[in-house]
mmCIF file of the C-alpha atoms, coordinates in Angstrom:
data_MODEL
# 
_entry.id   MODEL 
# 
loop_
_atom_site.group_PDB 
_atom_site.id 
_atom_site.type_symbol 
_atom_site.label_atom_id 
_atom_site.label_alt_id 
_atom_site.label_comp_id 
_atom_site.label_asym_id 
_atom_site.label_entity_id 
_atom_site.label_seq_id 
_atom_site.pdbx_PDB_ins_code 
_atom_site.Cartn_x 
_atom_site.Cartn_y 
_atom_site.Cartn_z 
_atom_site.occupancy 
_atom_site.B_iso_or_equiv 
_atom_site.pdbx_formal_charge 
_atom_site.auth_seq_id 
_atom_site.auth_comp_id 
_atom_site.auth_asym_id 
_atom_site.auth_atom_id 
_atom_site.pdbx_PDB_model_num 
ATOM 1   C CA . MET A 1 1   ? 63.820 99.534  74.134 1.00 0.00 ? 1   MET A CA 1 
ATOM 2   C CA . ILE A 1 2   ? 67.357 99.465  75.098 1.00 0.00 ? 2   ILE A CA 1 
ATOM 3   C CA . PHE A 1 3   ? 69.644 98.433  72.355 1.00 0.00 ? 3   PHE A CA 1 
ATOM 4   C CA . GLU A 1 4   ? 72.205 95.548  72.820 1.00 0.00 ? 4   GLU A CA 1 
ATOM 5   C CA . SER A 1 5   ? 74.704 97.726  70.405 1.00 0.00 ? 5   SER A CA 1 
ATOM 6   C CA . ARG A 1 6   ? 74.958 100.095 67.703 1.00 0.00 ? 6   ARG A CA 1 
ATOM 7   C CA . ASP A 1 7   ? 75.081 96.975  65.353 1.00 0.00 ? 7   ASP A CA 1 
ATOM 8   C CA . GLN A 1 8   ? 71.916 95.803  66.559 1.00 0.00 ? 8   GLN A CA 1 
ATOM 9   C CA . ALA A 1 9   ? 70.071 99.033  65.863 1.00 0.00 ? 9   ALA A CA 1 
ATOM 10  C CA . ALA A 1 10  ? 71.903 99.229  62.385 1.00 0.00 ? 10  ALA A CA 1 
ATOM 11  C CA . HIS A 1 11  ? 70.074 95.855  61.492 1.00 0.00 ? 11  HIS A CA 1 
ATOM 12  C CA . LEU A 1 12  ? 66.879 97.084  62.980 1.00 0.00 ? 12  LEU A CA 1 
ATOM 13  C CA . ILE A 1 13  ? 67.054 100.309 60.746 1.00 0.00 ? 13  ILE A CA 1 
ATOM 14  C CA . ALA A 1 14  ? 68.095 98.535  57.677 1.00 0.00 ? 14  ALA A CA 1 
ATOM 15  C CA . ALA A 1 15  ? 65.083 96.154  58.052 1.00 0.00 ? 15  ALA A CA 1 
ATOM 16  C CA . ARG A 1 16  ? 62.765 99.451  58.515 1.00 0.00 ? 16  ARG A CA 1 
ATOM 17  C CA . LEU A 1 17  ? 64.438 100.587 55.078 1.00 0.00 ? 17  LEU A CA 1 
ATOM 18  C CA . ARG A 1 18  ? 64.301 97.476  53.131 1.00 0.00 ? 18  ARG A CA 1 
ATOM 19  C CA . ALA A 1 19  ? 61.961 99.446  50.575 1.00 0.00 ? 19  ALA A CA 1 
ATOM 20  C CA . HIS A 1 20  ? 64.979 101.239 49.594 1.00 0.00 ? 20  HIS A CA 1 
ATOM 21  C CA . ALA A 1 21  ? 67.163 98.160  48.563 1.00 0.00 ? 21  ALA A CA 1 
ATOM 22  C CA . THR A 1 22  ? 66.120 98.441  45.055 1.00 0.00 ? 22  THR A CA 1 
ATOM 23  C CA . GLN A 1 23  ? 67.767 101.839 44.823 1.00 0.00 ? 23  GLN A CA 1 
ATOM 24  C CA . HIS A 1 24  ? 71.294 101.324 45.413 1.00 0.00 ? 24  HIS A CA 1 
ATOM 25  C CA . PRO A 1 25  ? 71.380 104.014 48.325 1.00 0.00 ? 25  PRO A CA 1 
ATOM 26  C CA . LEU A 1 26  ? 74.054 105.900 49.812 1.00 0.00 ? 26  LEU A CA 1 
ATOM 27  C CA . VAL A 1 27  ? 74.517 105.605 53.425 1.00 0.00 ? 27  VAL A CA 1 
ATOM 28  C CA . LEU A 1 28  ? 76.188 108.170 55.045 1.00 0.00 ? 28  LEU A CA 1 
ATOM 29  C CA . GLY A 1 29  ? 77.519 107.802 58.686 1.00 0.00 ? 29  GLY A CA 1 
ATOM 30  C CA . ILE A 1 30  ? 78.134 110.757 61.023 1.00 0.00 ? 30  ILE A CA 1 
ATOM 31  C CA . PRO A 1 31  ? 81.409 110.090 62.743 1.00 0.00 ? 31  PRO A CA 1 
ATOM 32  C CA . ARG A 1 32  ? 82.260 108.674 64.804 1.00 0.00 ? 32  ARG A CA 1 
ATOM 33  C CA . GLY A 1 33  ? 79.661 106.598 66.414 1.00 0.00 ? 33  GLY A CA 1 
ATOM 34  C CA . ALA A 1 34  ? 77.415 106.227 63.349 1.00 0.00 ? 34  ALA A CA 1 
ATOM 35  C CA . VAL A 1 35  ? 80.133 104.999 60.825 1.00 0.00 ? 35  VAL A CA 1 
ATOM 36  C CA . PRO A 1 36  ? 79.962 101.132 61.731 1.00 0.00 ? 36  PRO A CA 1 
ATOM 37  C CA . MET A 1 37  ? 76.246 101.510 61.653 1.00 0.00 ? 37  MET A CA 1 
ATOM 38  C CA . ALA A 1 38  ? 76.340 103.147 58.229 1.00 0.00 ? 38  ALA A CA 1 
ATOM 39  C CA . ARG A 1 39  ? 78.498 100.327 56.921 1.00 0.00 ? 39  ARG A CA 1 
ATOM 40  C CA . ILE A 1 40  ? 76.089 97.672  58.075 1.00 0.00 ? 40  ILE A CA 1 
ATOM 41  C CA . ILE A 1 41  ? 73.114 99.210  56.573 1.00 0.00 ? 41  ILE A CA 1 
ATOM 42  C CA . ALA A 1 42  ? 74.776 99.874  53.551 1.00 0.00 ? 42  ALA A CA 1 
ATOM 43  C CA . CYS A 1 43  ? 75.469 95.878  53.437 1.00 0.00 ? 43  CYS A CA 1 
ATOM 44  C CA . GLU A 1 44  ? 72.164 95.182  54.074 1.00 0.00 ? 44  GLU A CA 1 
ATOM 45  C CA . LEU A 1 45  ? 70.842 97.199  51.634 1.00 0.00 ? 45  LEU A CA 1 
ATOM 46  C CA . GLY A 1 46  ? 72.971 96.725  48.612 1.00 0.00 ? 46  GLY A CA 1 
ATOM 47  C CA . GLY A 1 47  ? 74.108 100.443 48.673 1.00 0.00 ? 47  GLY A CA 1 
ATOM 48  C CA . GLU A 1 48  ? 77.209 102.232 49.264 1.00 0.00 ? 48  GLU A CA 1 
ATOM 49  C CA . PHE A 1 49  ? 78.875 103.745 52.236 1.00 0.00 ? 49  PHE A CA 1 
ATOM 50  C CA . ASP A 1 50  ? 80.657 106.906 53.116 1.00 0.00 ? 50  ASP A CA 1 
ATOM 51  C CA . VAL A 1 51  ? 80.707 109.711 55.759 1.00 0.00 ? 51  VAL A CA 1 
ATOM 52  C CA . VAL A 1 52  ? 79.176 113.022 56.081 1.00 0.00 ? 52  VAL A CA 1 
ATOM 53  C CA . LEU A 1 53  ? 81.300 115.442 58.135 1.00 0.00 ? 53  LEU A CA 1 
ATOM 54  C CA . VAL A 1 54  ? 79.727 117.944 60.507 1.00 0.00 ? 54  VAL A CA 1 
ATOM 55  C CA . HIS A 1 55  ? 81.050 119.045 63.653 1.00 0.00 ? 55  HIS A CA 1 
ATOM 56  C CA . LYS A 1 56  ? 79.337 120.674 66.810 1.00 0.00 ? 56  LYS A CA 1 
ATOM 57  C CA . LEU A 1 57  ? 79.751 124.465 67.783 1.00 0.00 ? 57  LEU A CA 1 
ATOM 58  C CA . ARG A 1 58  ? 80.746 124.857 71.543 1.00 0.00 ? 58  ARG A CA 1 
ATOM 59  C CA . ALA A 1 59  ? 79.435 127.360 74.029 1.00 0.00 ? 59  ALA A CA 1 
ATOM 60  C CA . PRO A 1 60  ? 81.618 130.055 75.158 1.00 0.00 ? 60  PRO A CA 1 
ATOM 61  C CA . HIS A 1 61  ? 83.373 128.844 78.332 1.00 0.00 ? 61  HIS A CA 1 
ATOM 62  C CA . ARG A 1 62  ? 81.290 125.390 78.181 1.00 0.00 ? 62  ARG A CA 1 
ATOM 63  C CA . PRO A 1 63  ? 82.814 123.306 75.591 1.00 0.00 ? 63  PRO A CA 1 
ATOM 64  C CA . GLU A 1 64  ? 80.719 120.164 76.582 1.00 0.00 ? 64  GLU A CA 1 
ATOM 65  C CA . LEU A 1 65  ? 77.436 122.076 75.363 1.00 0.00 ? 65  LEU A CA 1 
ATOM 66  C CA . ALA A 1 66  ? 76.468 122.178 71.800 1.00 0.00 ? 66  ALA A CA 1 
ATOM 67  C CA . ILE A 1 67  ? 74.979 125.713 70.410 1.00 0.00 ? 67  ILE A CA 1 
ATOM 68  C CA . GLY A 1 68  ? 74.830 124.241 66.804 1.00 0.00 ? 68  GLY A CA 1 
ATOM 69  C CA . ALA A 1 69  ? 76.908 122.261 64.186 1.00 0.00 ? 69  ALA A CA 1 
ATOM 70  C CA . VAL A 1 70  ? 78.773 123.146 60.905 1.00 0.00 ? 70  VAL A CA 1 
ATOM 71  C CA . ASP A 1 71  ? 79.366 121.346 58.024 1.00 0.00 ? 71  ASP A CA 1 
ATOM 72  C CA . GLU A 1 72  ? 82.275 121.049 55.311 1.00 0.00 ? 72  GLU A CA 1 
ATOM 73  C CA . SER A 1 73  ? 81.102 124.028 53.532 1.00 0.00 ? 73  SER A CA 1 
ATOM 74  C CA . GLY A 1 74  ? 81.001 126.294 56.515 1.00 0.00 ? 74  GLY A CA 1 
ATOM 75  C CA . ASN A 1 75  ? 77.378 126.255 56.723 1.00 0.00 ? 75  ASN A CA 1 
ATOM 76  C CA . ALA A 1 76  ? 76.128 126.313 60.410 1.00 0.00 ? 76  ALA A CA 1 
ATOM 77  C CA . GLU A 1 77  ? 73.215 125.201 62.154 1.00 0.00 ? 77  GLU A CA 1 
ATOM 78  C CA . LEU A 1 78  ? 72.484 127.240 65.204 1.00 0.00 ? 78  LEU A CA 1 
ATOM 79  C CA . GLU A 1 79  ? 70.306 126.266 68.291 1.00 0.00 ? 79  GLU A CA 1 
ATOM 80  C CA . PRO A 1 80  ? 67.899 129.041 69.395 1.00 0.00 ? 80  PRO A CA 1 
ATOM 81  C CA . HIS A 1 81  ? 69.804 129.574 72.740 1.00 0.00 ? 81  HIS A CA 1 
ATOM 82  C CA . ALA A 1 82  ? 73.214 130.072 71.050 1.00 0.00 ? 82  ALA A CA 1 
ATOM 83  C CA . ARG A 1 83  ? 73.022 133.986 71.557 1.00 0.00 ? 83  ARG A CA 1 
ATOM 84  C CA . ALA A 1 84  ? 71.560 133.674 75.196 1.00 0.00 ? 84  ALA A CA 1 
ATOM 85  C CA . LEU A 1 85  ? 74.738 131.706 76.031 1.00 0.00 ? 85  LEU A CA 1 
ATOM 86  C CA . GLY A 1 86  ? 77.180 134.338 74.829 1.00 0.00 ? 86  GLY A CA 1 
ATOM 87  C CA . ALA A 1 87  ? 77.841 133.306 71.444 1.00 0.00 ? 87  ALA A CA 1 
ATOM 88  C CA . ASP A 1 88  ? 77.982 136.806 69.890 1.00 0.00 ? 88  ASP A CA 1 
ATOM 89  C CA . ASP A 1 89  ? 79.223 137.136 65.899 1.00 0.00 ? 89  ASP A CA 1 
ATOM 90  C CA . ARG A 1 90  ? 82.800 137.233 66.446 1.00 0.00 ? 90  ARG A CA 1 
ATOM 91  C CA . TYR A 1 91  ? 82.976 134.272 68.677 1.00 0.00 ? 91  TYR A CA 1 
ATOM 92  C CA . LEU A 1 92  ? 80.645 132.046 66.303 1.00 0.00 ? 92  LEU A CA 1 
ATOM 93  C CA . GLU A 1 93  ? 82.869 133.109 63.349 1.00 0.00 ? 93  GLU A CA 1 
ATOM 94  C CA . THR A 1 94  ? 86.249 131.760 65.368 1.00 0.00 ? 94  THR A CA 1 
ATOM 95  C CA . GLU A 1 95  ? 84.421 128.994 66.429 1.00 0.00 ? 95  GLU A CA 1 
ATOM 96  C CA . ARG A 1 96  ? 83.179 128.187 62.960 1.00 0.00 ? 96  ARG A CA 1 
ATOM 97  C CA . ALA A 1 97  ? 86.858 128.406 61.504 1.00 0.00 ? 97  ALA A CA 1 
ATOM 98  C CA . LEU A 1 98  ? 88.253 126.245 64.526 1.00 0.00 ? 98  LEU A CA 1 
ATOM 99  C CA . GLN A 1 99  ? 85.893 123.344 63.546 1.00 0.00 ? 99  GLN A CA 1 
ATOM 100 C CA . LEU A 1 100 ? 86.125 123.887 59.955 1.00 0.00 ? 100 LEU A CA 1 
ATOM 101 C CA . ASP A 1 101 ? 89.541 123.081 60.509 1.00 0.00 ? 101 ASP A CA 1 
ATOM 102 C CA . THR A 1 102 ? 88.842 119.815 62.199 1.00 0.00 ? 102 THR A CA 1 
ATOM 103 C CA . LEU A 1 103 ? 86.820 118.843 59.522 1.00 0.00 ? 103 LEU A CA 1 
ATOM 104 C CA . ARG A 1 104 ? 89.362 119.232 56.988 1.00 0.00 ? 104 ARG A CA 1 
ATOM 105 C CA . ALA A 1 105 ? 91.569 117.323 58.869 1.00 0.00 ? 105 ALA A CA 1 
ATOM 106 C CA . ARG A 1 106 ? 89.050 114.340 59.099 1.00 0.00 ? 106 ARG A CA 1 
ATOM 107 C CA . ARG A 1 107 ? 88.219 114.299 55.571 1.00 0.00 ? 107 ARG A CA 1 
ATOM 108 C CA . ALA A 1 108 ? 92.094 114.117 54.890 1.00 0.00 ? 108 ALA A CA 1 
ATOM 109 C CA . ALA A 1 109 ? 92.471 111.138 57.125 1.00 0.00 ? 109 ALA A CA 1 
ATOM 110 C CA . TYR A 1 110 ? 89.011 109.493 56.574 1.00 0.00 ? 110 TYR A CA 1 
ATOM 111 C CA . THR A 1 111 ? 88.916 109.768 52.701 1.00 0.00 ? 111 THR A CA 1 
ATOM 112 C CA . PRO A 1 112 ? 92.755 110.471 51.401 1.00 0.00 ? 112 PRO A CA 1 
ATOM 113 C CA . GLY A 1 113 ? 93.215 110.608 47.625 1.00 0.00 ? 113 GLY A CA 1 
ATOM 114 C CA . ARG A 1 114 ? 89.371 110.587 46.729 1.00 0.00 ? 114 ARG A CA 1 
ATOM 115 C CA . ALA A 1 115 ? 86.484 113.120 47.324 1.00 0.00 ? 115 ALA A CA 1 
ATOM 116 C CA . ALA A 1 116 ? 83.286 112.070 48.944 1.00 0.00 ? 116 ALA A CA 1 
ATOM 117 C CA . ILE A 1 117 ? 80.771 110.029 47.126 1.00 0.00 ? 117 ILE A CA 1 
ATOM 118 C CA . ASP A 1 118 ? 78.527 112.392 44.870 1.00 0.00 ? 118 ASP A CA 1 
ATOM 119 C CA . PRO A 1 119 ? 74.834 112.087 46.091 1.00 0.00 ? 119 PRO A CA 1 
ATOM 120 C CA . ARG A 1 120 ? 73.174 113.813 43.496 1.00 0.00 ? 120 ARG A CA 1 
ATOM 121 C CA . GLY A 1 121 ? 70.154 111.998 42.315 1.00 0.00 ? 121 GLY A CA 1 
ATOM 122 C CA . ARG A 1 122 ? 70.398 109.322 44.466 1.00 0.00 ? 122 ARG A CA 1 
ATOM 123 C CA . THR A 1 123 ? 68.346 108.099 47.455 1.00 0.00 ? 123 THR A CA 1 
ATOM 124 C CA . VAL A 1 124 ? 70.632 108.773 50.667 1.00 0.00 ? 124 VAL A CA 1 
ATOM 125 C CA . ILE A 1 125 ? 70.492 107.913 54.120 1.00 0.00 ? 125 ILE A CA 1 
ATOM 126 C CA . VAL A 1 126 ? 72.013 109.914 56.815 1.00 0.00 ? 126 VAL A CA 1 
ATOM 127 C CA . VAL A 1 127 ? 72.578 107.643 59.765 1.00 0.00 ? 127 VAL A CA 1 
ATOM 128 C CA . ASP A 1 128 ? 73.532 108.580 63.626 1.00 0.00 ? 128 ASP A CA 1 
ATOM 129 C CA . ASP A 1 129 ? 73.424 106.706 66.696 1.00 0.00 ? 129 ASP A CA 1 
ATOM 130 C CA . GLY A 1 130 ? 71.441 108.932 68.727 1.00 0.00 ? 130 GLY A CA 1 
ATOM 131 C CA . VAL A 1 131 ? 70.049 112.477 68.152 1.00 0.00 ? 131 VAL A CA 1 
ATOM 132 C CA . ALA A 1 132 ? 69.138 114.624 71.322 1.00 0.00 ? 132 ALA A CA 1 
ATOM 133 C CA . THR A 1 133 ? 68.592 118.392 69.689 1.00 0.00 ? 133 THR A CA 1 
ATOM 134 C CA . GLY A 1 134 ? 68.769 117.527 66.211 1.00 0.00 ? 134 GLY A CA 1 
ATOM 135 C CA . ALA A 1 135 ? 71.319 120.183 65.120 1.00 0.00 ? 135 ALA A CA 1 
ATOM 136 C CA . THR A 1 136 ? 74.174 118.012 64.160 1.00 0.00 ? 136 THR A CA 1 
ATOM 137 C CA . MET A 1 137 ? 71.763 115.706 62.122 1.00 0.00 ? 137 MET A CA 1 
ATOM 138 C CA . ALA A 1 138 ? 70.046 119.007 60.556 1.00 0.00 ? 138 ALA A CA 1 
ATOM 139 C CA . ALA A 1 139 ? 73.536 120.270 59.553 1.00 0.00 ? 139 ALA A CA 1 
ATOM 140 C CA . ALA A 1 140 ? 74.514 117.241 57.843 1.00 0.00 ? 140 ALA A CA 1 
ATOM 141 C CA . LEU A 1 141 ? 71.321 116.774 55.964 1.00 0.00 ? 141 LEU A CA 1 
ATOM 142 C CA . ARG A 1 142 ? 71.225 120.411 54.813 1.00 0.00 ? 142 ARG A CA 1 
ATOM 143 C CA . ALA A 1 143 ? 74.740 119.564 53.509 1.00 0.00 ? 143 ALA A CA 1 
ATOM 144 C CA . VAL A 1 144 ? 73.732 116.511 51.396 1.00 0.00 ? 144 VAL A CA 1 
ATOM 145 C CA . ARG A 1 145 ? 70.754 118.587 50.342 1.00 0.00 ? 145 ARG A CA 1 
ATOM 146 C CA . ALA A 1 146 ? 72.445 121.073 48.695 1.00 0.00 ? 146 ALA A CA 1 
ATOM 147 C CA . LEU A 1 147 ? 74.086 118.390 46.585 1.00 0.00 ? 147 LEU A CA 1 
ATOM 148 C CA . GLY A 1 148 ? 70.939 117.359 44.894 1.00 0.00 ? 148 GLY A CA 1 
ATOM 149 C CA . PRO A 1 149 ? 69.819 113.808 46.281 1.00 0.00 ? 149 PRO A CA 1 
ATOM 150 C CA . ALA A 1 150 ? 66.476 112.315 44.835 1.00 0.00 ? 150 ALA A CA 1 
ATOM 151 C CA . ARG A 1 151 ? 65.614 111.517 48.227 1.00 0.00 ? 151 ARG A CA 1 
ATOM 152 C CA . LEU A 1 152 ? 66.949 112.301 51.535 1.00 0.00 ? 152 LEU A CA 1 
ATOM 153 C CA . ILE A 1 153 ? 66.612 110.292 54.772 1.00 0.00 ? 153 ILE A CA 1 
ATOM 154 C CA . ALA A 1 154 ? 67.311 110.788 58.346 1.00 0.00 ? 154 ALA A CA 1 
ATOM 155 C CA . ALA A 1 155 ? 67.945 107.637 60.209 1.00 0.00 ? 155 ALA A CA 1 
ATOM 156 C CA . ALA A 1 156 ? 68.817 107.187 63.913 1.00 0.00 ? 156 ALA A CA 1 
ATOM 157 C CA . ALA A 1 157 ? 68.480 104.378 66.647 1.00 0.00 ? 157 ALA A CA 1 
ATOM 158 C CA . VAL A 1 158 ? 67.065 107.039 69.230 1.00 0.00 ? 158 VAL A CA 1 
ATOM 159 C CA . ALA A 1 159 ? 65.830 110.658 69.293 1.00 0.00 ? 159 ALA A CA 1 
ATOM 160 C CA . SER A 1 160 ? 64.081 112.841 71.382 1.00 0.00 ? 160 SER A CA 1 
ATOM 161 C CA . PRO A 1 161 ? 60.419 113.746 69.687 1.00 0.00 ? 161 PRO A CA 1 
ATOM 162 C CA . GLU A 1 162 ? 61.526 117.295 69.300 1.00 0.00 ? 162 GLU A CA 1 
ATOM 163 C CA . ALA A 1 163 ? 64.316 116.418 67.329 1.00 0.00 ? 163 ALA A CA 1 
ATOM 164 C CA . VAL A 1 164 ? 62.339 114.169 65.149 1.00 0.00 ? 164 VAL A CA 1 
ATOM 165 C CA . GLU A 1 165 ? 60.123 117.106 64.445 1.00 0.00 ? 165 GLU A CA 1 
ATOM 166 C CA . ARG A 1 166 ? 62.943 119.149 63.438 1.00 0.00 ? 166 ARG A CA 1 
ATOM 167 C CA . LEU A 1 167 ? 64.394 116.424 61.257 1.00 0.00 ? 167 LEU A CA 1 
ATOM 168 C CA . ALA A 1 168 ? 61.154 115.961 59.632 1.00 0.00 ? 168 ALA A CA 1 
ATOM 169 C CA . ARG A 1 169 ? 61.375 119.491 58.328 1.00 0.00 ? 169 ARG A CA 1 
ATOM 170 C CA . VAL A 1 170 ? 64.729 118.866 56.487 1.00 0.00 ? 170 VAL A CA 1 
ATOM 171 C CA . ALA A 1 171 ? 64.568 115.140 55.486 1.00 0.00 ? 171 ALA A CA 1 
ATOM 172 C CA . ASP A 1 172 ? 61.982 113.407 53.239 1.00 0.00 ? 172 ASP A CA 1 
ATOM 173 C CA . GLU A 1 173 ? 61.849 110.758 55.849 1.00 0.00 ? 173 GLU A CA 1 
ATOM 174 C CA . VAL A 1 174 ? 62.666 110.114 59.328 1.00 0.00 ? 174 VAL A CA 1 
ATOM 175 C CA . CYS A 1 175 ? 63.563 106.582 60.526 1.00 0.00 ? 175 CYS A CA 1 
ATOM 176 C CA . CYS A 1 176 ? 63.856 106.569 64.307 1.00 0.00 ? 176 CYS A CA 1 
ATOM 177 C CA . LEU A 1 177 ? 63.379 103.394 66.333 1.00 0.00 ? 177 LEU A CA 1 
ATOM 178 C CA . GLU A 1 178 ? 62.655 104.859 69.583 1.00 0.00 ? 178 GLU A CA 1 
ATOM 179 C CA . THR A 1 179 ? 61.377 108.629 70.424 1.00 0.00 ? 179 THR A CA 1 
ATOM 180 C CA . PRO A 1 180 ? 61.561 108.449 74.572 1.00 0.00 ? 180 PRO A CA 1 
ATOM 181 C CA . GLU A 1 181 ? 60.189 111.589 76.170 1.00 0.00 ? 181 GLU A CA 1 
ATOM 182 C CA . ASP A 1 182 ? 62.966 111.429 78.564 1.00 0.00 ? 182 ASP A CA 1 
ATOM 183 C CA . PHE A 1 183 ? 65.750 111.255 76.091 1.00 0.00 ? 183 PHE A CA 1 
ATOM 184 C CA . GLU A 1 184 ? 68.376 112.289 78.279 1.00 0.00 ? 184 GLU A CA 1 
ATOM 185 C CA . ALA A 1 185 ? 72.028 110.894 77.033 1.00 0.00 ? 185 ALA A CA 1 
ATOM 186 C CA . VAL A 1 186 ? 72.402 108.594 73.835 1.00 0.00 ? 186 VAL A CA 1 
ATOM 187 C CA . SER A 1 187 ? 74.623 106.147 75.669 1.00 0.00 ? 187 SER A CA 1 
ATOM 188 C CA . THR A 1 188 ? 71.676 105.352 78.082 1.00 0.00 ? 188 THR A CA 1 
ATOM 189 C CA . TRP A 1 189 ? 69.803 103.556 75.251 1.00 0.00 ? 189 TRP A CA 1 
ATOM 190 C CA . PHE A 1 190 ? 72.623 101.323 74.574 1.00 0.00 ? 190 PHE A CA 1 
ATOM 191 C CA . GLU A 1 191 ? 73.866 98.233  76.635 1.00 0.00 ? 191 GLU A CA 1 
ATOM 192 C CA . ASP A 1 192 ? 76.967 98.399  74.915 1.00 0.00 ? 192 ASP A CA 1 
ATOM 193 C CA . PHE A 1 193 ? 78.266 101.713 73.599 1.00 0.00 ? 193 PHE A CA 1 
ATOM 194 C CA . PRO A 1 194 ? 81.863 101.893 73.138 1.00 0.00 ? 194 PRO A CA 1 
ATOM 195 C CA . GLN A 1 195 ? 83.694 104.971 71.824 1.00 0.00 ? 195 GLN A CA 1 
ATOM 196 C CA . ILE A 1 196 ? 84.672 104.580 68.299 1.00 0.00 ? 196 ILE A CA 1 
ATOM 197 C CA . SER A 1 197 ? 88.307 105.910 67.442 1.00 0.00 ? 197 SER A CA 1 
ATOM 198 C CA . ASP A 1 198 ? 89.399 107.820 64.186 1.00 0.00 ? 198 ASP A CA 1 
ATOM 199 C CA . ALA A 1 199 ? 91.635 104.668 63.391 1.00 0.00 ? 199 ALA A CA 1 
ATOM 200 C CA . GLU A 1 200 ? 88.390 102.691 63.264 1.00 0.00 ? 200 GLU A CA 1 
ATOM 201 C CA . VAL A 1 201 ? 86.595 104.681 61.210 1.00 0.00 ? 201 VAL A CA 1 
ATOM 202 C CA . VAL A 1 202 ? 89.609 104.924 58.982 1.00 0.00 ? 202 VAL A CA 1 
ATOM 203 C CA . GLU A 1 203 ? 89.756 101.134 58.768 1.00 0.00 ? 203 GLU A CA 1 
ATOM 204 C CA . LEU A 1 204 ? 86.042 100.872 58.008 1.00 0.00 ? 204 LEU A CA 1 
ATOM 205 C CA . LEU A 1 205 ? 86.226 103.372 55.441 1.00 0.00 ? 205 LEU A CA 1 
ATOM 206 C CA . GLY A 1 206 ? 89.165 101.534 53.826 1.00 0.00 ? 206 GLY A CA 1 
ATOM 207 C CA . GLY A 1 207 ? 87.620 98.309  53.660 1.00 0.00 ? 207 GLY A CA 1 
ATOM 208 C CA . GLY A 1 208 ? 85.956 98.959  50.283 1.00 0.00 ? 208 GLY A CA 1 
ATOM 209 C CA . ARG A 1 209 ? 82.383 100.156 49.660 1.00 0.00 ? 209 ARG A CA 1 
ATOM 210 C CA . PRO A 1 210 ? 79.349 97.873  49.896 1.00 0.00 ? 210 PRO A CA 1 
ATOM 211 C CA . GLY A 1 211 ? 77.681 97.535  46.908 1.00 0.00 ? 211 GLY A CA 1 
ATOM 212 C CA . ALA A 1 212 ? 80.069 99.607  45.146 1.00 0.00 ? 212 ALA A CA 1 
# 
């Protein structure tokens, strides 16, 4: 199906995950597009809402192409083709450091004055609007897993079949509404797919945590 909007997809994901509503789940959106979705899901499931910060690692000379992702702790999830595209150890270290600076700036802007909500011992749902290769979502899941959640769920509106298989090796449960063979771009699966700004993310996070 083609989704009307991220909001519609979020409501559908929440319906799929209704069994977790009694667990006061922590719902973590991957900025920026999934943050409004995470807030809706948290509201519907009576949980808390926050962000998990990861950033793609860019291919040498082709910044639009992702060769992996890095989390706030500096741990990197690399694609198998990263080395073939010229990403040697020196390049990867420089790119990792650069994207870590970006993540630190985002954390300071998004949640000033407080730390990220602790996922330890909780049911945690990590949300993205769409998942192409799975590198970014996998990096987010591994970052959360290291903090000791009781159950870790990956949720997305649409993902490639290969990405779903990849996420199933990291998460305890994968909730994906559509897994088309002809995935192409995430935006092609939404009628309305506006860019989400940092200012909108800050506003959403500053509006209180649902169920807190």
